[in-house]
Short mmCIF file of C-alpha atoms in Angstrom, two decimals:
data_model
loop_
_atom_site.label_atom_id
_atom_site.label_comp_id
_atom_site.label_asym_id
_atom_site.label_seq_id
_atom_site.Cartn_x
_atom_site.Cartn_y
_atom_site.Cartn_z
CA MET A 80 2.27 1.29 -43.28
CA ARG A 81 2.83 1.12 -39.53
CA LEU A 82 2.23 -2.64 -39.46
CA LEU A 83 4.80 -3.13 -42.26
CA LEU A 84 7.40 -1.13 -40.35
CA VAL A 85 6.76 -3.16 -37.21
CA ILE A 86 7.17 -6.45 -39.09
CA ILE A 87 10.41 -5.29 -40.73
CA SER A 88 11.87 -3.78 -37.58
CA PHE A 89 11.02 -6.55 -35.13
CA PRO A 90 13.66 -9.13 -36.26
CA ILE A 91 16.34 -6.45 -36.22
CA PHE A 92 15.41 -5.42 -32.67
CA VAL A 93 15.46 -9.03 -31.49
CA LEU A 94 18.89 -9.73 -32.98
CA CYS A 95 20.27 -6.55 -31.49
CA ALA A 96 18.83 -7.40 -28.09
CA HIS A 97 20.62 -10.75 -28.04
CA ALA A 98 23.87 -9.07 -29.05
CA GLN A 99 23.59 -6.56 -26.19
CA THR A 100 25.85 -7.43 -23.26
CA ALA A 101 25.65 -4.46 -20.88
CA LYS A 102 22.37 -3.05 -19.60
CA PRO A 103 21.87 0.58 -20.62
CA ILE A 104 19.74 1.12 -17.50
CA ARG A 105 20.21 0.73 -13.72
CA TRP A 106 17.44 0.55 -11.13
CA SER A 107 17.05 1.31 -7.43
CA PHE A 108 14.01 0.32 -5.36
CA ALA A 109 12.85 1.75 -2.02
CA LEU A 110 9.76 2.23 0.15
CA SER A 111 8.42 5.67 1.04
CA LYS A 112 8.37 4.61 4.74
CA ASN A 113 10.54 2.19 6.69
CA GLU A 114 8.15 1.91 9.65
CA VAL A 115 4.36 1.83 9.35
CA LYS A 116 1.24 0.77 11.21
CA GLN A 117 -0.89 -2.14 10.12
CA GLY A 118 -3.38 -0.73 7.62
CA ASP A 119 -1.10 2.08 6.41
CA ILE A 120 -0.41 2.75 2.73
CA VAL A 121 3.18 3.01 1.47
CA GLU A 122 4.66 3.68 -1.95
CA ILE A 123 7.19 1.54 -3.76
CA ILE A 124 9.59 3.98 -5.43
CA MET A 125 11.35 2.72 -8.57
CA LYS A 126 14.08 4.96 -9.97
CA ALA A 127 16.07 4.39 -13.16
CA GLU A 128 19.35 5.79 -14.46
CA ILE A 129 19.37 5.59 -18.26
CA ASN A 130 22.46 5.71 -20.46
CA SER A 131 22.92 8.50 -22.98
CA ASP A 132 21.21 7.94 -26.35
CA TRP A 133 18.76 5.52 -24.71
CA TYR A 134 15.20 6.04 -23.52
CA LEU A 135 12.72 4.08 -21.40
CA TYR A 136 9.09 3.68 -22.39
CA SER A 137 6.65 4.87 -19.74
CA SER A 138 3.53 3.11 -18.45
CA ASP A 139 0.89 5.71 -19.26
CA PHE A 140 0.17 5.46 -22.97
CA SER A 141 -1.79 2.99 -25.08
CA PRO A 142 -0.09 -0.40 -25.47
CA GLU A 143 -1.98 -0.79 -28.75
CA LEU A 144 0.46 1.61 -30.43
CA GLY A 145 3.13 -1.09 -30.48
CA PRO A 146 5.98 -0.34 -28.01
CA THR A 147 6.12 -2.32 -24.78
CA VAL A 148 4.79 -0.08 -22.02
CA SER A 149 6.27 -0.46 -18.55
CA SER A 150 4.14 -2.60 -16.22
CA ILE A 151 4.34 -4.24 -12.82
CA THR A 152 3.00 -7.64 -11.74
CA PHE A 153 2.67 -8.47 -8.04
CA THR A 154 2.75 -11.81 -6.26
CA GLU A 155 -0.34 -11.84 -4.05
CA ASN A 156 0.05 -13.45 -0.62
CA GLY A 157 -2.50 -11.73 1.66
CA SER A 158 0.05 -9.62 3.54
CA TYR A 159 -0.59 -6.53 1.39
CA LYS A 160 -2.71 -5.31 -1.50
CA THR A 161 -2.09 -2.85 -4.32
CA ILE A 162 -3.86 0.51 -4.39
CA GLY A 163 -4.41 1.96 -7.85
CA ALA A 164 -2.18 1.51 -10.89
CA LEU A 165 1.52 1.99 -11.56
CA LYS A 166 2.21 5.74 -11.74
CA ALA A 167 4.88 7.34 -13.96
CA ILE A 168 6.50 10.48 -12.53
CA GLY A 169 7.43 13.21 -15.03
CA ALA A 170 7.47 11.22 -18.28
CA LYS A 171 8.00 13.12 -21.55
CA GLU A 172 5.52 12.89 -24.43
CA LYS A 173 6.00 13.08 -28.20
CA TYR A 174 4.46 11.97 -31.46
CA ASP A 175 6.33 8.96 -32.85
CA SER A 176 6.12 8.65 -36.64
CA LEU A 177 7.16 4.97 -36.54
CA TRP A 178 4.22 4.02 -34.31
CA GLU A 179 1.95 6.78 -35.66
CA GLY A 180 0.85 7.96 -32.24
CA LYS A 181 1.84 9.75 -29.03
CA ILE A 182 4.17 7.86 -26.72
CA LYS A 183 5.55 8.68 -23.28
CA TYR A 184 9.13 7.99 -22.29
CA PHE A 185 12.05 8.85 -20.00
CA VAL A 186 15.58 9.98 -20.83
CA LYS A 187 18.56 10.05 -18.43
CA THR A 188 16.35 9.29 -15.42
CA GLY A 189 12.94 7.75 -14.85
CA GLU A 190 10.66 7.10 -11.90
CA PHE A 191 7.59 4.97 -11.20
CA ARG A 192 5.55 4.65 -8.02
CA GLN A 193 3.06 2.05 -6.83
CA LYS A 194 0.91 2.29 -3.69
CA VAL A 195 0.34 -0.76 -1.50
CA LYS A 196 -1.66 -1.20 1.70
CA ILE A 197 -0.02 -3.19 4.50
CA LEU A 198 -2.41 -5.83 5.90
CA THR A 199 -0.25 -7.88 8.29
CA ILE A 200 2.68 -7.26 10.63
CA ASN A 201 5.04 -9.38 8.52
CA PRO A 202 4.41 -8.35 4.90
CA VAL A 203 6.39 -9.85 2.03
CA ILE A 204 6.09 -7.66 -1.06
CA LYS A 205 7.18 -9.21 -4.36
CA ALA A 206 6.73 -7.99 -7.92
CA ILE A 207 8.18 -8.07 -11.43
CA LEU A 208 8.75 -4.78 -13.26
CA SER A 209 8.65 -5.27 -17.05
CA TYR A 210 9.86 -2.55 -19.41
CA GLN A 211 11.63 -1.75 -22.68
CA VAL A 212 14.57 0.54 -23.44
CA CYS A 213 15.46 1.75 -26.93
CA SER A 214 18.16 3.68 -28.74
CA ASP A 215 17.50 5.33 -32.09
CA LYS A 216 21.25 5.85 -32.48
CA GLU A 217 22.06 2.19 -31.87
CA GLY A 218 18.95 0.96 -33.64
CA LYS A 219 18.06 -1.29 -30.71
CA CYS A 220 15.07 -1.99 -28.48
CA ILE A 221 15.56 -4.35 -25.54
CA PRO A 222 12.92 -5.72 -23.12
CA TYR A 223 13.88 -6.45 -19.51
CA ASP A 224 12.35 -7.71 -16.26
CA GLU A 225 13.40 -6.57 -12.78
CA THR A 226 12.56 -8.43 -9.57
CA ILE A 227 11.35 -6.29 -6.66
CA SER A 228 11.23 -7.69 -3.13
CA PHE A 229 10.71 -6.20 0.33
CA ASN A 230 10.46 -8.32 3.48
CA ASN A 231 12.06 -6.14 6.16
CA LEU A 232 9.40 -3.46 6.58
CA LYS A 233 8.82 -2.74 10.27
CA VAL A 234 5.09 -2.87 10.98
CA ILE A 235 3.43 -1.88 14.25
CA ALA A 236 0.06 -3.44 15.04
CA MET A 237 -2.86 -1.00 15.03
CA ALA A 238 -3.11 0.78 18.37
CA ILE A 239 -6.41 0.92 20.32
CA GLU A 240 -7.60 4.43 21.15
CA PRO A 241 -7.46 5.26 24.92
CA ASP A 242 -11.27 5.46 25.33
CA LYS A 243 -11.76 2.16 23.52
CA GLN A 244 -8.98 0.53 25.54
CA ALA A 245 -10.63 1.59 28.83
CA ALA A 246 -13.98 0.26 27.62
CA VAL A 247 -12.42 -3.08 26.71
CA GLU A 248 -10.80 -3.37 30.16
CA VAL A 249 -14.08 -2.53 31.99
CA LYS A 250 -15.96 -5.12 29.95
CA ALA A 251 -13.32 -7.79 30.56
CA VAL A 252 -13.28 -7.20 34.35
CA SER A 253 -17.09 -7.27 34.55
CA LYS A 254 -17.24 -10.65 32.84
CA ILE A 255 -14.59 -12.11 35.14
CA ASP A 256 -16.27 -10.86 38.34
CA ASN A 257 -19.76 -12.01 37.35
CA PRO A 258 -20.03 -13.90 34.04
CA SER A 259 -23.84 -14.18 34.41
CA VAL A 260 -24.34 -10.41 34.34
CA LYS A 261 -24.91 -8.87 30.93
CA THR A 262 -22.42 -6.05 30.62
CA THR A 263 -22.62 -2.99 28.42
CA VAL A 264 -19.90 -0.37 28.38
CA PRO A 265 -21.19 3.15 29.09
CA SER A 266 -20.58 5.82 26.50
CA LYS A 267 -18.15 8.63 27.20
CA SER A 268 -21.05 11.01 27.93
CA ASN A 269 -22.24 8.74 30.78
CA LEU A 270 -18.85 8.42 32.53
CA SER A 271 -19.60 11.23 35.02
CA ALA A 272 -22.95 9.66 35.94
CA LEU A 273 -21.26 6.30 36.32
CA GLU A 274 -18.70 7.73 38.75
CA ALA A 275 -21.51 9.19 40.84
CA GLU A 276 -23.29 5.84 40.92
CA LYS A 277 -20.08 4.12 42.03
CA GLU A 278 -19.90 6.39 45.10
CA LYS A 279 -23.34 5.17 46.21
CA LEU A 280 -22.11 1.60 46.42
CA VAL A 281 -20.22 2.34 49.64
CA GLN A 282 -22.83 4.58 51.35
CA LYS A 283 -25.14 3.92 54.31
CA ASP A 284 -28.62 5.27 54.93
CA GLY A 285 -29.58 7.72 57.70
CA LYS A 286 -29.98 4.88 60.23
CA GLY A 287 -26.51 3.54 59.54
CA ASN A 288 -27.72 0.55 57.54
CA ASP A 289 -25.47 -0.71 54.73
CA ILE A 290 -27.26 -0.04 51.46
CA ALA A 291 -24.46 -1.31 49.20
CA VAL A 292 -26.41 -4.41 48.09
CA ASP A 293 -29.47 -2.40 47.04
CA GLN A 294 -27.32 0.12 45.19
CA LEU A 295 -25.38 -2.67 43.50
CA LYS A 296 -28.63 -4.15 42.19
CA LYS A 297 -29.72 -0.77 40.84
CA PHE A 298 -26.26 -0.23 39.33
CA SER A 299 -26.41 -3.62 37.60
CA GLN A 300 -29.90 -3.02 36.24
CA LYS A 301 -29.01 0.44 34.93
CA TYR A 302 -25.64 -0.31 33.37
CA GLY A 303 -25.71 -4.05 32.92
CA GLY A 304 -28.94 -4.35 30.96
CA ASP A 305 -30.83 -6.37 33.64
CA LYS A 306 -34.53 -5.66 34.12
#
């Protein structure tokens, strides 16, 4: 019975769709953040205003029932990646006798969200939102596609933690001063001991002899990995 209704209704819906001139739905697209760090996750927020007597099919019910569920298709380019599936916010649910199953839909307003992870400092996010709006009063169902594009998101490169930054600088200076010396960066717990060892490099023994060279050798063996 359901299959027969679908076959009979489909040509009518198609003819009505071609006769439609004004969209019964209007979209706005935005990001949850305008400034992020590389590696952060942001949400694409898709909001719809739907004309009276019209409704928008949601994304979170079985497409096997028959109606076109809302979906989003992204253009992959390596500057971002999607996290999870398209999420419908606050969709209504009802049993539809025409499709003989439960469907989810929006009236008056609708909202979808999609998470993406930012991978580079110049991401270009592009996608196509596909959906269907219907009116029982008008006897029409119309499919549409909307293009989504964001290329002006401000992205800050991932910052290095202070302790890691100091370790990187120490390692870089050690290699410049003596490239032949194997250098290992002391852990944070050894910083106090390291400071004490540094003081010995400028000391003299009880006879006034300069012991800096001997202390430097010991320092290099202890913290540079030399045996």
